[in-house]
Coordinates of C-alpha atoms in Angstrom, one line a residue:
X1 CA -32.8 -14.9 -15.5
X2 CA -29.2 -13.6 -15.8
X3 CA -26.9 -13.3 -13.0
X4 CA -25.6 -10.4 -11.3
X5 CA -21.6 -9.6 -9.8
X6 CA -22.1 -7.0 -7.4
X7 CA -18.8 -5.4 -6.3
X8 CA -19.3 -3.5 -3.0
X9 CA -16.0 -0.6 -3.6
X10 CA -13.8 0.0 -7.2
X11 CA -10.5 -0.4 -5.7
X12 CA -8.0 -2.4 -7.3
X13 CA -9.4 -5.7 -6.1
X14 CA -12.4 -5.6 -7.4
X15 CA -12.1 -4.0 -10.6
X16 CA -9.4 -7.2 -11.5
X17 CA -12.1 -9.6 -10.4
X18 CA -14.7 -7.9 -13.1
X19 CA -11.1 -8.4 -15.7
X20 CA -11.3 -12.2 -14.4
X21 CA -15.2 -11.9 -14.0
X22 CA -15.6 -11.5 -18.0
X23 CA -12.2 -13.0 -19.2
X24 CA -12.3 -16.6 -17.6
X25 CA -15.5 -16.5 -16.1
X26 CA -18.1 -15.8 -19.7
X27 CA -19.8 -12.5 -18.0
X28 CA -19.8 -9.9 -19.7
X29 CA -19.7 -6.3 -18.8
X30 CA -23.9 -5.4 -18.3
X31 CA -24.4 -8.5 -15.9
X32 CA -21.5 -6.5 -13.2
X33 CA -22.2 -3.7 -10.9
X34 CA -19.2 -1.8 -9.6
X35 CA -20.7 0.6 -6.2
X36 CA -18.2 2.5 -4.3
X37 CA -17.7 6.1 -2.9
X38 CA -14.5 7.1 -4.8
X39 CA -13.0 6.1 -7.7
X40 CA -9.5 6.3 -6.1
X41 CA -8.6 4.3 -3.6
X42 CA -5.7 3.1 -2.3
X43 CA -4.1 3.5 -5.9
X44 CA -4.6 7.1 -5.9
X45 CA -3.0 11.2 -7.3
X46 CA -4.6 13.2 -8.7
X47 CA -5.5 17.1 -8.5
X48 CA -6.2 18.4 -5.9
X49 CA -9.2 20.0 -6.7
X50 CA -11.0 16.6 -8.2
X51 CA -10.1 14.6 -4.1
X52 CA -13.7 14.6 -2.1
X53 CA -13.6 13.0 1.6
X54 CA -15.3 9.9 2.0
X55 CA -19.2 11.4 1.9
X56 CA -18.9 13.3 -0.8
X57 CA -17.7 16.5 0.4
X58 CA -15.2 18.7 -0.9
X59 CA -11.9 17.9 0.9
X60 CA -9.8 20.6 0.7
X61 CA -9.8 25.0 1.2
X62 CA -7.0 25.0 -1.0
X63 CA -7.0 23.2 -4.1
X64 CA -3.7 23.6 -6.0
X65 CA -1.4 21.2 -6.7
X66 CA -0.9 17.1 -6.4
X67 CA -1.9 14.9 -3.9
X68 CA -1.3 11.0 -3.8
X69 CA -2.1 9.4 -0.3
X70 CA 0.5 7.0 -0.8
X71 CA 2.7 5.0 -3.3
X72 CA 3.0 1.4 -4.0
X73 CA 6.3 -0.4 -5.6
X74 CA 5.6 -3.1 -8.2
X75 CA 7.6 -6.2 -8.6
X76 CA 8.3 -8.3 -11.6
X77 CA 9.5 -10.8 -10.2
X78 CA 6.7 -12.0 -8.0
X79 CA 2.8 -9.7 -9.0
X80 CA 3.0 -12.8 -10.9
X81 CA -1.2 -12.0 -11.3
X82 CA -0.9 -8.4 -11.3
X83 CA 1.4 -8.7 -15.2
X84 CA -1.2 -11.7 -15.7
X85 CA -4.7 -9.3 -15.4
X86 CA -2.3 -6.3 -16.9
X87 CA -1.3 -8.1 -19.8
X88 CA -5.3 -8.2 -21.1
X89 CA -5.5 -4.5 -20.8
X90 CA -4.8 -2.0 -23.8
X91 CA -2.7 0.8 -22.5
X92 CA -4.1 4.6 -22.7
X93 CA -0.7 5.9 -24.2
X94 CA 0.1 2.7 -26.4
X95 CA -2.1 1.8 -29.2
X96 CA -2.0 -1.7 -29.6
X97 CA 0.6 -2.5 -26.0
X98 CA -0.9 -3.5 -22.5
X99 CA -0.5 -1.6 -19.0
X100 CA 2.3 -4.2 -18.8
X101 CA 4.0 -3.3 -20.8
X102 CA 3.4 0.3 -20.2
X103 CA 5.0 -0.8 -17.1
X104 CA 8.1 -2.7 -17.3
X105 CA 9.1 -0.7 -20.9
X106 CA 9.3 2.1 -18.2
X107 CA 10.8 0.1 -15.7
X108 CA 13.9 -1.3 -18.1
X109 CA 14.3 2.4 -19.2
X110 CA 14.5 3.0 -15.6
X111 CA 15.5 0.8 -13.3
X112 CA 15.8 1.8 -9.8
X113 CA 19.3 2.6 -8.0
X114 CA 18.9 3.8 -4.9
X115 CA 22.2 5.5 -3.9
X116 CA 21.0 7.5 -0.5
X117 CA 18.6 5.0 1.0
X118 CA 19.1 5.8 4.2
X119 CA 21.4 9.0 5.2
X120 CA 22.4 10.0 8.5
X121 CA 24.7 13.2 10.6
X122 CA 27.0 11.8 8.4
X123 CA 24.9 11.8 4.8
X124 CA 23.8 9.5 2.4
X125 CA 25.3 6.1 3.8
X126 CA 27.0 5.3 1.2
X127 CA 30.8 5.6 1.5
X128 CA 33.3 2.8 3.0
X129 CA 32.8 1.7 6.8
X130 CA 31.2 0.1 8.7
X131 CA 27.7 2.5 7.9
X132 CA 28.0 2.2 4.1
X133 CA 24.7 1.1 4.2
X134 CA 25.2 -2.1 2.0
X135 CA 26.1 -3.5 5.1
X136 CA 22.8 -4.9 7.1
X137 CA 24.8 -4.7 10.7
X138 CA 23.5 -8.1 12.0
X139 CA 25.1 -10.2 14.6
X140 CA 24.8 -13.6 15.1
X141 CA 21.6 -13.2 18.0
X142 CA 20.1 -11.3 15.0
X143 CA 20.8 -13.7 12.4
X144 CA 19.6 -16.9 14.1
X145 CA 16.0 -15.1 15.1
X146 CA 15.6 -14.4 11.5
X147 CA 16.7 -16.9 10.1
X148 CA 14.5 -19.1 12.9
X149 CA 11.4 -16.7 11.6
X150 CA 11.6 -17.0 7.8
X151 CA 12.8 -20.9 8.1
X152 CA 9.2 -21.6 9.7
X153 CA 6.9 -23.7 8.3
X154 CA 3.9 -22.4 6.7
X155 CA 1.7 -25.0 8.8
X156 CA 3.2 -23.3 12.1
X157 CA 2.3 -20.4 11.8
X158 CA -0.3 -19.7 14.7
X159 CA 2.8 -20.2 16.8
X160 CA 2.8 -16.3 16.3
X161 CA -0.4 -15.5 17.0
X162 CA -0.5 -11.8 17.9
X163 CA 3.2 -11.7 18.7
X164 CA 4.9 -8.3 16.8
X165 CA 8.2 -8.2 15.7
X166 CA 9.1 -6.2 18.6
X167 CA 8.4 -9.5 21.0
X168 CA 9.8 -11.8 18.6
X169 CA 13.2 -9.9 19.0
X170 CA 12.7 -9.4 22.3
X171 CA 15.9 -11.3 22.6
X172 CA 18.8 -9.1 20.8
X173 CA 17.5 -5.3 20.6
X174 CA 20.1 -4.4 18.4
X175 CA 18.4 -6.3 15.7
X176 CA 16.7 -2.3 15.6
X177 CA 19.6 -0.3 15.6
X178 CA 20.7 -1.6 11.8
X179 CA 20.7 -0.6 8.2
X180 CA 18.9 -4.2 7.8
X181 CA 15.9 -2.8 9.7
X182 CA 16.0 0.9 8.9
X183 CA 15.8 0.1 4.9
X184 CA 13.4 -2.9 6.1
X185 CA 10.8 -1.6 7.5
X186 CA 10.3 1.6 6.1
X187 CA 10.2 0.2 2.4
X188 CA 7.9 -2.4 3.3
X189 CA 6.5 0.2 5.8
X190 CA 6.3 -2.7 9.4
X191 CA 6.6 -1.0 12.6
X192 CA 7.7 -3.1 15.6
X193 CA 4.2 -3.5 16.4
X194 CA 3.8 -5.4 13.3
X195 CA 2.8 -8.5 13.1
X196 CA 5.5 -11.6 13.6
X197 CA 3.2 -13.1 10.9
X198 CA 3.9 -11.1 8.7
X199 CA 8.1 -10.1 8.7
X200 CA 8.0 -14.2 7.5
X201 CA 5.6 -14.3 4.7
X202 CA 7.5 -11.0 3.8
X203 CA 11.3 -12.6 4.4
X204 CA 9.8 -16.3 1.8
X205 CA 8.3 -14.2 -0.8
X206 CA 10.7 -11.6 -1.1
X207 CA 13.7 -13.2 -0.8
X208 CA 15.2 -12.3 -4.5
X209 CA 15.3 -8.5 -2.9
X210 CA 16.7 -9.2 0.5
X211 CA 20.6 -9.2 -0.9
X212 CA 19.6 -6.1 -3.4
X213 CA 17.4 -4.1 0.2
X214 CA 20.2 -1.1 -0.4
X215 CA 19.6 0.1 -3.8
X216 CA 15.6 -1.2 -3.9
X217 CA 16.6 -2.5 -7.4
X218 CA 14.2 -5.1 -7.6
X219 CA 11.8 -1.6 -7.3
X220 CA 9.1 -2.0 -10.7
X221 CA 7.8 1.9 -11.2
X222 CA 5.0 2.6 -13.4
X223 CA 5.6 5.7 -15.9
X224 CA 2.8 7.9 -14.2
X225 CA 0.8 8.0 -10.9
X226 CA -0.9 4.6 -9.5
X227 CA -4.3 5.6 -9.7
X228 CA -3.1 7.2 -13.8
X229 CA -1.2 3.9 -15.6
X230 CA -3.3 1.6 -14.1
X231 CA -6.8 2.6 -12.3
X232 CA -7.5 3.6 -14.7
X233 CA -6.8 1.2 -17.8
X234 CA -8.7 -1.1 -16.1
X235 CA -12.1 1.4 -15.7
X236 CA -11.7 1.8 -19.2
X237 CA -11.7 -1.9 -20.1
X238 CA -14.9 -2.3 -17.9
X239 CA -16.6 0.8 -19.1
X240 CA -16.0 -0.3 -23.1
X241 CA -17.5 -3.6 -21.9
X242 CA -20.5 -2.7 -20.3
X243 CA -20.0 -2.2 -17.1
X244 CA -21.9 0.1 -14.5
X245 CA -20.1 2.2 -12.4
X246 CA -21.6 3.7 -9.6
X247 CA -19.8 7.0 -7.3
X248 CA -20.7 8.0 -3.6
X249 CA -22.8 5.1 -3.0
X250 CA -22.1 3.2 0.4
X251 CA -23.0 -0.1 0.9
X252 CA -24.1 0.3 4.8
X253 CA -25.5 -3.3 4.9
X254 CA -25.6 -7.2 4.1
X255 CA -28.5 -9.1 4.8
X256 CA -28.4 -12.1 4.7
X257 CA -30.8 -15.8 4.6
X258 CA -32.5 -17.8 7.6
X259 CA -30.8 -21.0 7.5
X260 CA -30.5 -24.0 10.0
X261 CA -27.6 -22.6 13.3
X262 CA -26.8 -19.8 10.4
X263 CA -24.4 -22.1 8.7
X264 CA -24.2 -21.3 5.1
X265 CA -23.9 -18.0 4.1
X266 CA -25.7 -15.8 1.1
X267 CA -26.5 -12.9 0.6
X268 CA -29.4 -12.0 0.0
X269 CA -30.0 -7.8 -0.1
X270 CA -27.6 -4.6 0.1
X271 CA -29.0 -1.3 2.0
X272 CA -27.4 1.6 1.0
X273 CA -27.3 5.1 1.3
X274 CA -26.7 8.2 -1.5
X275 CA -23.6 10.2 0.4
X276 CA -24.3 12.7 -3.0
X277 CA -27.9 13.2 -2.5
X278 CA -28.7 14.1 1.4
X279 CA -27.6 10.1 2.5
X280 CA -30.9 9.3 0.4
X281 CA -31.1 4.7 1.0
X282 CA -31.6 2.1 -1.4
X283 CA -31.5 -1.7 -1.6
X284 CA -31.7 -3.9 -4.4
X285 CA -32.2 -7.7 -3.9
X286 CA -29.7 -10.3 -4.2
X287 CA -30.5 -12.9 -5.9
X288 CA -29.1 -17.2 -5.2
X289 CA -27.3 -17.2 -8.3
X290 CA -26.1 -13.4 -8.3
X291 CA -22.4 -13.3 -6.7
X292 CA -21.3 -10.3 -4.2
X293 CA -17.6 -8.8 -3.6
X294 CA -16.9 -7.2 -1.2
X295 CA -13.9 -4.9 -0.1
X296 CA -13.2 -5.9 3.5
X297 CA -11.0 -3.0 4.5
X298 CA -9.1 -0.2 3.0
X299 CA -6.3 1.6 4.1
X300 CA -6.8 4.9 3.2
X301 CA -10.3 4.8 4.8
X302 CA -11.4 7.7 7.1
X303 CA -7.9 9.2 6.5
X304 CA -8.6 13.7 7.0
X305 CA -6.6 16.5 4.4
X306 CA -5.0 19.7 5.3
X307 CA -3.2 22.0 2.3
X308 CA 0.1 24.3 2.7
X309 CA -1.2 26.6 5.3
X310 CA -3.6 24.2 7.3
X311 CA -3.3 21.2 9.3
X312 CA -5.9 18.0 9.2
X313 CA -8.6 17.6 11.6
X314 CA -8.2 14.2 12.3
X315 CA -11.0 11.4 11.1
X316 CA -11.7 9.7 14.1
X317 CA -14.1 7.4 12.1
X318 CA -14.1 3.9 12.0
X319 CA -13.3 2.9 8.6
X320 CA -16.1 2.8 6.0
X321 CA -15.6 -0.4 4.9
X322 CA -14.6 -2.7 7.3
X323 CA -17.4 -1.3 9.5
X324 CA -19.3 -3.0 6.7
X325 CA -17.3 -5.9 7.5
X326 CA -17.5 -6.3 11.5
X327 CA -21.7 -6.1 10.8
X328 CA -21.0 -9.4 9.1
X329 CA -18.9 -11.0 10.9
X330 CA -20.8 -10.7 14.1
X331 CA -23.9 -12.3 12.2
X332 CA -20.7 -14.8 11.5
X333 CA -18.2 -17.0 13.8
X334 CA -16.2 -17.8 10.4
X335 CA -16.0 -13.7 9.3
X336 CA -13.1 -12.7 11.7
X337 CA -11.9 -9.5 13.6
X338 CA -12.3 -6.3 11.9
X339 CA -11.8 -4.5 14.9
X340 CA -8.2 -6.6 15.1
X341 CA -7.1 -4.3 12.8
X342 CA -8.9 -1.3 13.1
X343 CA -9.8 -0.9 16.2
X344 CA -5.3 0.3 17.7
X345 CA -4.3 3.1 14.9
X346 CA -1.7 3.4 17.1
X347 CA -0.2 0.0 15.5
X348 CA -1.0 1.2 11.6
X349 CA -1.2 5.5 11.4
X350 CA 1.2 7.4 9.2
X351 CA 1.2 11.2 7.9
X352 CA 1.9 11.4 3.9
X353 CA 3.1 14.8 2.7
X354 CA 2.9 15.2 -1.3
X355 CA 5.4 18.5 -2.8
X356 CA 3.8 20.2 -5.8
X357 CA 6.2 23.4 -6.7
X358 CA 5.9 26.1 -9.5
X359 CA 10.4 24.1 -10.5
X360 CA 13.0 22.2 -10.4
X361 CA 15.1 23.9 -7.2
X362 CA 14.4 22.4 -4.7
X363 CA 13.8 19.4 -6.4
X364 CA 17.7 19.8 -7.7
X365 CA 18.6 20.3 -4.5
X366 CA 17.2 17.1 -3.0
X367 CA 18.9 15.3 -5.6
X368 CA 22.3 16.9 -5.1
X369 CA 22.6 16.6 -1.9
X370 CA 20.7 12.7 -1.8
X371 CA 23.1 11.6 -4.4
X372 CA 20.8 10.4 -7.4
X373 CA 18.6 11.4 -9.9
X374 CA 14.9 11.9 -9.4
X375 CA 13.5 7.9 -9.9
X376 CA 15.6 6.3 -8.0
X377 CA 13.4 5.3 -4.7
X378 CA 13.1 6.4 -1.7
X379 CA 15.3 8.0 0.7
X380 CA 14.7 8.1 5.0
X381 CA 16.6 9.9 7.4
X382 CA 17.3 7.4 10.4
X383 CA 18.0 9.7 12.9
X384 CA 15.1 11.5 12.6
X385 CA 12.7 11.1 15.7
X386 CA 8.7 10.8 13.9
X387 CA 11.0 9.0 11.2
X388 CA 10.7 10.9 7.9
X389 CA 11.2 9.2 4.4
X390 CA 10.6 11.0 1.0
X391 CA 10.7 9.4 -2.5
X392 CA 11.1 11.7 -5.8
X393 CA 9.4 10.5 -9.1
X394 CA 10.8 10.5 -12.6
X395 CA 9.5 13.8 -13.3
X396 CA 6.5 14.2 -14.4
X397 CA 4.0 11.5 -12.3
X398 CA 1.5 13.4 -13.2
X399 CA -0.4 13.8 -16.5
X400 CA -1.6 17.4 -16.0
X401 CA 2.0 18.8 -13.9
X402 CA 3.1 21.1 -16.0
X403 CA 6.6 21.4 -17.3
X404 CA 7.9 23.4 -15.1
X405 CA 6.6 22.3 -11.9
X406 CA 7.8 19.1 -9.5
X407 CA 5.8 16.9 -7.2
X408 CA 7.5 14.6 -5.0
X409 CA 6.3 12.7 -1.9
X410 CA 6.8 11.8 1.9
X411 CA 5.9 10.0 4.7
X412 CA 6.5 9.9 9.2
X413 CA 5.8 6.7 10.2
X414 CA 5.7 7.8 13.6
X415 CA 3.3 11.0 13.0
X416 CA 2.6 11.9 17.2
X417 CA 6.1 12.6 18.0
X418 CA 7.4 15.4 17.5
X419 CA 9.9 17.3 14.3
X420 CA 13.6 17.5 15.3
X421 CA 13.7 21.1 13.1
X422 CA 8.8 21.8 14.1
X423 CA 9.6 21.4 17.4
X424 CA 4.7 19.5 17.7
X425 CA 4.1 16.6 16.6
X426 CA 3.7 15.6 13.4
X427 CA 0.0 15.3 13.6
X428 CA 0.3 19.0 13.9
X429 CA 1.9 20.6 11.8
X430 CA 0.5 22.2 8.2
X431 CA 2.0 21.2 5.4
X432 CA 4.9 24.6 5.5
X433 CA 6.3 22.7 9.2
X434 CA 5.7 19.6 7.3
X435 CA 8.5 20.6 4.4
X436 CA 10.3 22.8 7.0
X437 CA 10.8 19.8 9.5
X438 CA 12.2 17.6 5.8
X439 CA 14.7 21.3 4.4
X440 CA 16.2 20.8 8.2
X441 CA 16.9 17.7 7.7
X442 CA 18.5 18.2 4.0
X443 CA 20.4 21.4 5.4
X444 CA 22.2 19.4 8.5
X445 CA 23.8 16.8 5.2
X446 CA 24.0 19.3 3.1
X447 CA 28.1 19.8 2.2
X448 CA 27.9 22.5 0.1
X449 CA 28.8 26.0 0.9
X450 CA 25.7 27.5 -0.8
X451 CA 23.8 25.1 2.1
X452 CA 19.9 24.7 0.9
X453 CA 19.5 26.6 4.2
X454 CA 20.8 29.6 2.6
X455 CA 18.0 29.5 0.2
X456 CA 15.0 28.8 2.4
X457 CA 13.1 31.9 1.4
X458 CA 13.8 30.6 -2.7
X459 CA 12.0 27.1 -1.6
X460 CA 9.5 28.2 -0.5
X461 CA 8.5 31.2 -3.4
X462 CA 8.7 27.8 -6.2
X463 CA 5.4 25.8 -3.4
X464 CA 2.1 25.0 -4.7
X465 CA 1.1 23.6 -2.6
X466 CA 2.4 20.9 0.3
X467 CA -0.9 18.2 0.8
X468 CA -0.6 16.4 4.7
X469 CA -2.8 14.2 5.1
X470 CA -3.2 11.6 8.3
X471 CA -3.9 7.9 7.4
X472 CA -5.0 5.9 10.5
X473 CA -4.5 3.0 9.1
X474 CA -2.0 3.0 6.8
X475 CA -0.7 -0.1 7.7
X476 CA -3.2 -2.1 9.3
X477 CA -2.9 -4.6 7.9
X478 CA 0.0 -5.4 9.2
X479 CA -1.5 -5.3 12.5
X480 CA -0.3 -8.1 15.3
X481 CA -3.5 -10.1 14.6
X482 CA -3.7 -14.3 15.0
X483 CA -5.3 -16.6 12.4
X484 CA -8.9 -16.8 12.0
X485 CA -8.9 -13.0 12.3
X486 CA -8.7 -12.5 8.5
X487 CA -11.2 -14.1 7.2
X488 CA -11.5 -17.2 4.0
X489 CA -11.5 -15.1 0.4
X490 CA -14.7 -17.3 -0.1
X491 CA -15.7 -18.2 3.8
X492 CA -16.5 -21.3 4.5
X493 CA -20.0 -22.0 4.0
X494 CA -20.5 -19.1 1.6
X495 CA -23.0 -19.6 -1.4
X496 CA -22.6 -16.0 -3.5
X497 CA -20.3 -13.6 -1.1
X498 CA -16.2 -13.8 -1.0
X499 CA -14.0 -10.6 0.5
X500 CA -12.2 -9.2 -1.6
X501 CA -8.6 -6.7 -0.2
X502 CA -5.8 -6.3 2.4
X503 CA -7.7 -8.0 5.4
X504 CA -8.5 -11.7 3.7
X505 CA -6.5 -14.2 4.3
X506 CA -4.7 -16.4 1.5
X507 CA -2.3 -18.7 1.7
X508 CA 1.6 -17.3 1.3
X509 CA 1.7 -14.3 -0.2
X510 CA 1.9 -11.2 1.3
X511 CA -0.7 -8.2 2.0
X512 CA 0.5 -4.4 1.7
X513 CA 0.7 -5.2 -2.3
X514 CA -1.4 -5.0 -5.3
X515 CA -0.5 -8.4 -6.4
X516 CA -2.3 -9.8 -2.9
X517 CA -5.7 -7.9 -4.2
X518 CA -4.9 -9.3 -7.3
X519 CA -4.8 -12.9 -6.6
X520 CA -8.0 -12.4 -3.5
X521 CA -9.8 -11.5 -7.0
X522 CA -8.6 -14.5 -9.2
X523 CA -9.0 -16.8 -5.9
X524 CA -12.9 -15.3 -5.7
X525 CA -13.9 -15.6 -9.5
X526 CA -12.4 -18.4 -9.3
X527 CA -14.2 -20.2 -6.1
X528 CA -16.8 -18.8 -7.0
X529 CA -17.5 -19.9 -10.8
X530 CA -16.4 -23.8 -9.5
X531 CA -12.7 -23.0 -11.6
X532 CA -11.2 -25.2 -10.6
X533 CA -7.9 -23.3 -8.7
X534 CA -5.2 -25.5 -10.3
X535 CA -5.7 -22.9 -12.8
X536 CA -4.7 -20.8 -11.4
X537 CA -1.8 -18.0 -11.8
X538 CA 1.3 -20.3 -11.3
X539 CA 3.9 -18.5 -8.1
X540 CA 7.1 -18.4 -7.8
X541 CA 8.9 -19.7 -5.2
X542 CA 12.3 -18.1 -4.3
X543 CA 12.6 -19.2 -0.9
X544 CA 13.6 -22.5 -2.9
X545 CA 15.7 -21.5 -5.1
X546 CA 19.1 -22.8 -4.4
X547 CA 20.9 -20.1 -6.0
X548 CA 17.8 -16.7 -3.8
X549 CA 19.0 -18.2 -0.4
X550 CA 22.4 -18.3 -1.4
X551 CA 22.6 -14.7 -2.4
X552 CA 20.4 -14.6 0.9
X553 CA 22.5 -16.3 3.8
X554 CA 25.9 -13.8 1.8
X555 CA 23.9 -10.8 2.5
X556 CA 23.4 -11.8 5.9
X557 CA 26.9 -11.5 6.6
X558 CA 27.2 -8.5 5.1

C-alpha cells in the first residue's frame, strides 16, 4: 500500500512539510493531500474581493482595495530553515532563480534603515539628547533583570512557568518606560502580559538584533507581501509535483486507535465538513502507516473584517484550528493545553488596518513627517493610548497594485482603549476613523507650516479603502504558559501524528516567526520518517559569539 500524508491546514508550516517530504523523504506529490479553509493563512495578502471568512462566506460588502491582516519580518541570519527550503523553490518572477534569491537580492538592494522608529509629541526621536531612540535608557536594575532572564539556562525555563514579563520586571517599572521596551514590544509584538519565557528565548535567539533594534537593519523584506512572495511559489512547487490541494475543507475531528492505557497515539480517521457545500460531512480512513500533520492553532483564526464605513463585528468563535487540537488534547494527556493560548484574548488581541489610496500624496506626507522613505520599516507613536504603529512598504506591495496606488499597513496593540483623536475604543472604529486617528498623530508632530491637517479632505478623497481587521489571537503564542502546555512536534508515543504551528514545542527557537514553522516541519518529517535529527538544518547560536555579546553589552549601556 502506498503511504500517504494528510496536511490539516495549508499555511506555511504544512507547505514546508510537503516540500521536506518530497525533497528529503522520497515522497511523490500524489501521496500528499493538503486541506484548508482557505489559501491565505497567516502569511496573507490579497485584493479585498478575494477574502472569505472561516466559513467560506464573502467577508466584506466593500470589496475595493487590498488587505493584509498582518506583516511578517524575516531575518537573514537566524531563519536558517526558511532559506534552506526556499532555495529549493523556483522563483515565479525570475527564471533560474530561487525564492531565497528573490528575497535576499531584493533586500540587499533595498536595505532597511529606520530613522523614525519611535515618535513622541516632539516628533521622531532622531535628534541628540536623552530621548534619542538610539539610547536604550536602562537603569542598573533593568540591566540586571534583563541579563538574569537571558542568561537563565534552558533547562531552568520551568522556573518561568506562567510568569508574565510584567511580573518578572515588577520591581523596576522603569523598564516599561524605556526606548528598548517601546521598540522591542512593537517590533516583536510582546505585551506586558506576555510570557517571560518567550522574552528570554527572543533575547537569546535575536541577540544579534539587540544592538541594531533602533534601525531594524536586521529586518529582511520580501519583494511583495508574503503571500505572493512565499506562499504562492511554495504552492506552485507542490502543485507541479502532483500534490492535491482541497480548499474550504474543515477537519472537525481526529479518530484514534484504541490502545492499552491510551499510550500510543495512532490516527485512524479524519472527520471533515465542506464549508462551501452546505457543510456536507465526510470521512477519510487513515492507515496506521499514513502520516497526519496538524496545524494546531493559527493566529489569524476567528478574525473579523470591516471596511471604510463599517466597523468589524467581533467574532467570538474559539479558533477552529485550536478546537481540533483541544478535542485531541482531551483524549491524550501529552498533547498540551490549548486554552492557555486561546482562552484569554486580552493577552493576544490586536486590530490592524490596511490603507489603499489612489495616489501617493499621503505616503509622501508620511515620509516627510517620519523622515524616512517607504520600505524603511516601522513607526510607533509611543504616546498613543492604544499604541499605534504603521509600516509603509516598499511600493508596490501587491503585484496587482496600480502604479498610481499606494498601500500601507498599521496596527493597534491595545484595541479596547479609546483613540486620542477619535473618542471611542478602536474596537468600535470604522476604517475611516482609524485613518483619522493616524492623521491626528501625524498632524501633531508635523513641523511644516503647511500642516497635514490642512489636507484632510484631499487625503480622504484619495482613499480607495481602509480595511480594519480584529485579530483575537494575533500574539497568542506569547501568552503565559508552562512547560507542557505546548505539545511536542511529534508527541511521545505518537506513531503517525505531528503538530506544525506556532503552538508546538521546540527547543531554543522562537515563535511568531516563519522560521519556527519551517523548523517544526523539518522536525516532524524527519522524526516520522526516521531520518536522524542530527541531519536537521544547523542553527546559529549568536548568544555564544563573544563579539556579538560584546556589542550587546555595550548597547545595554548606550
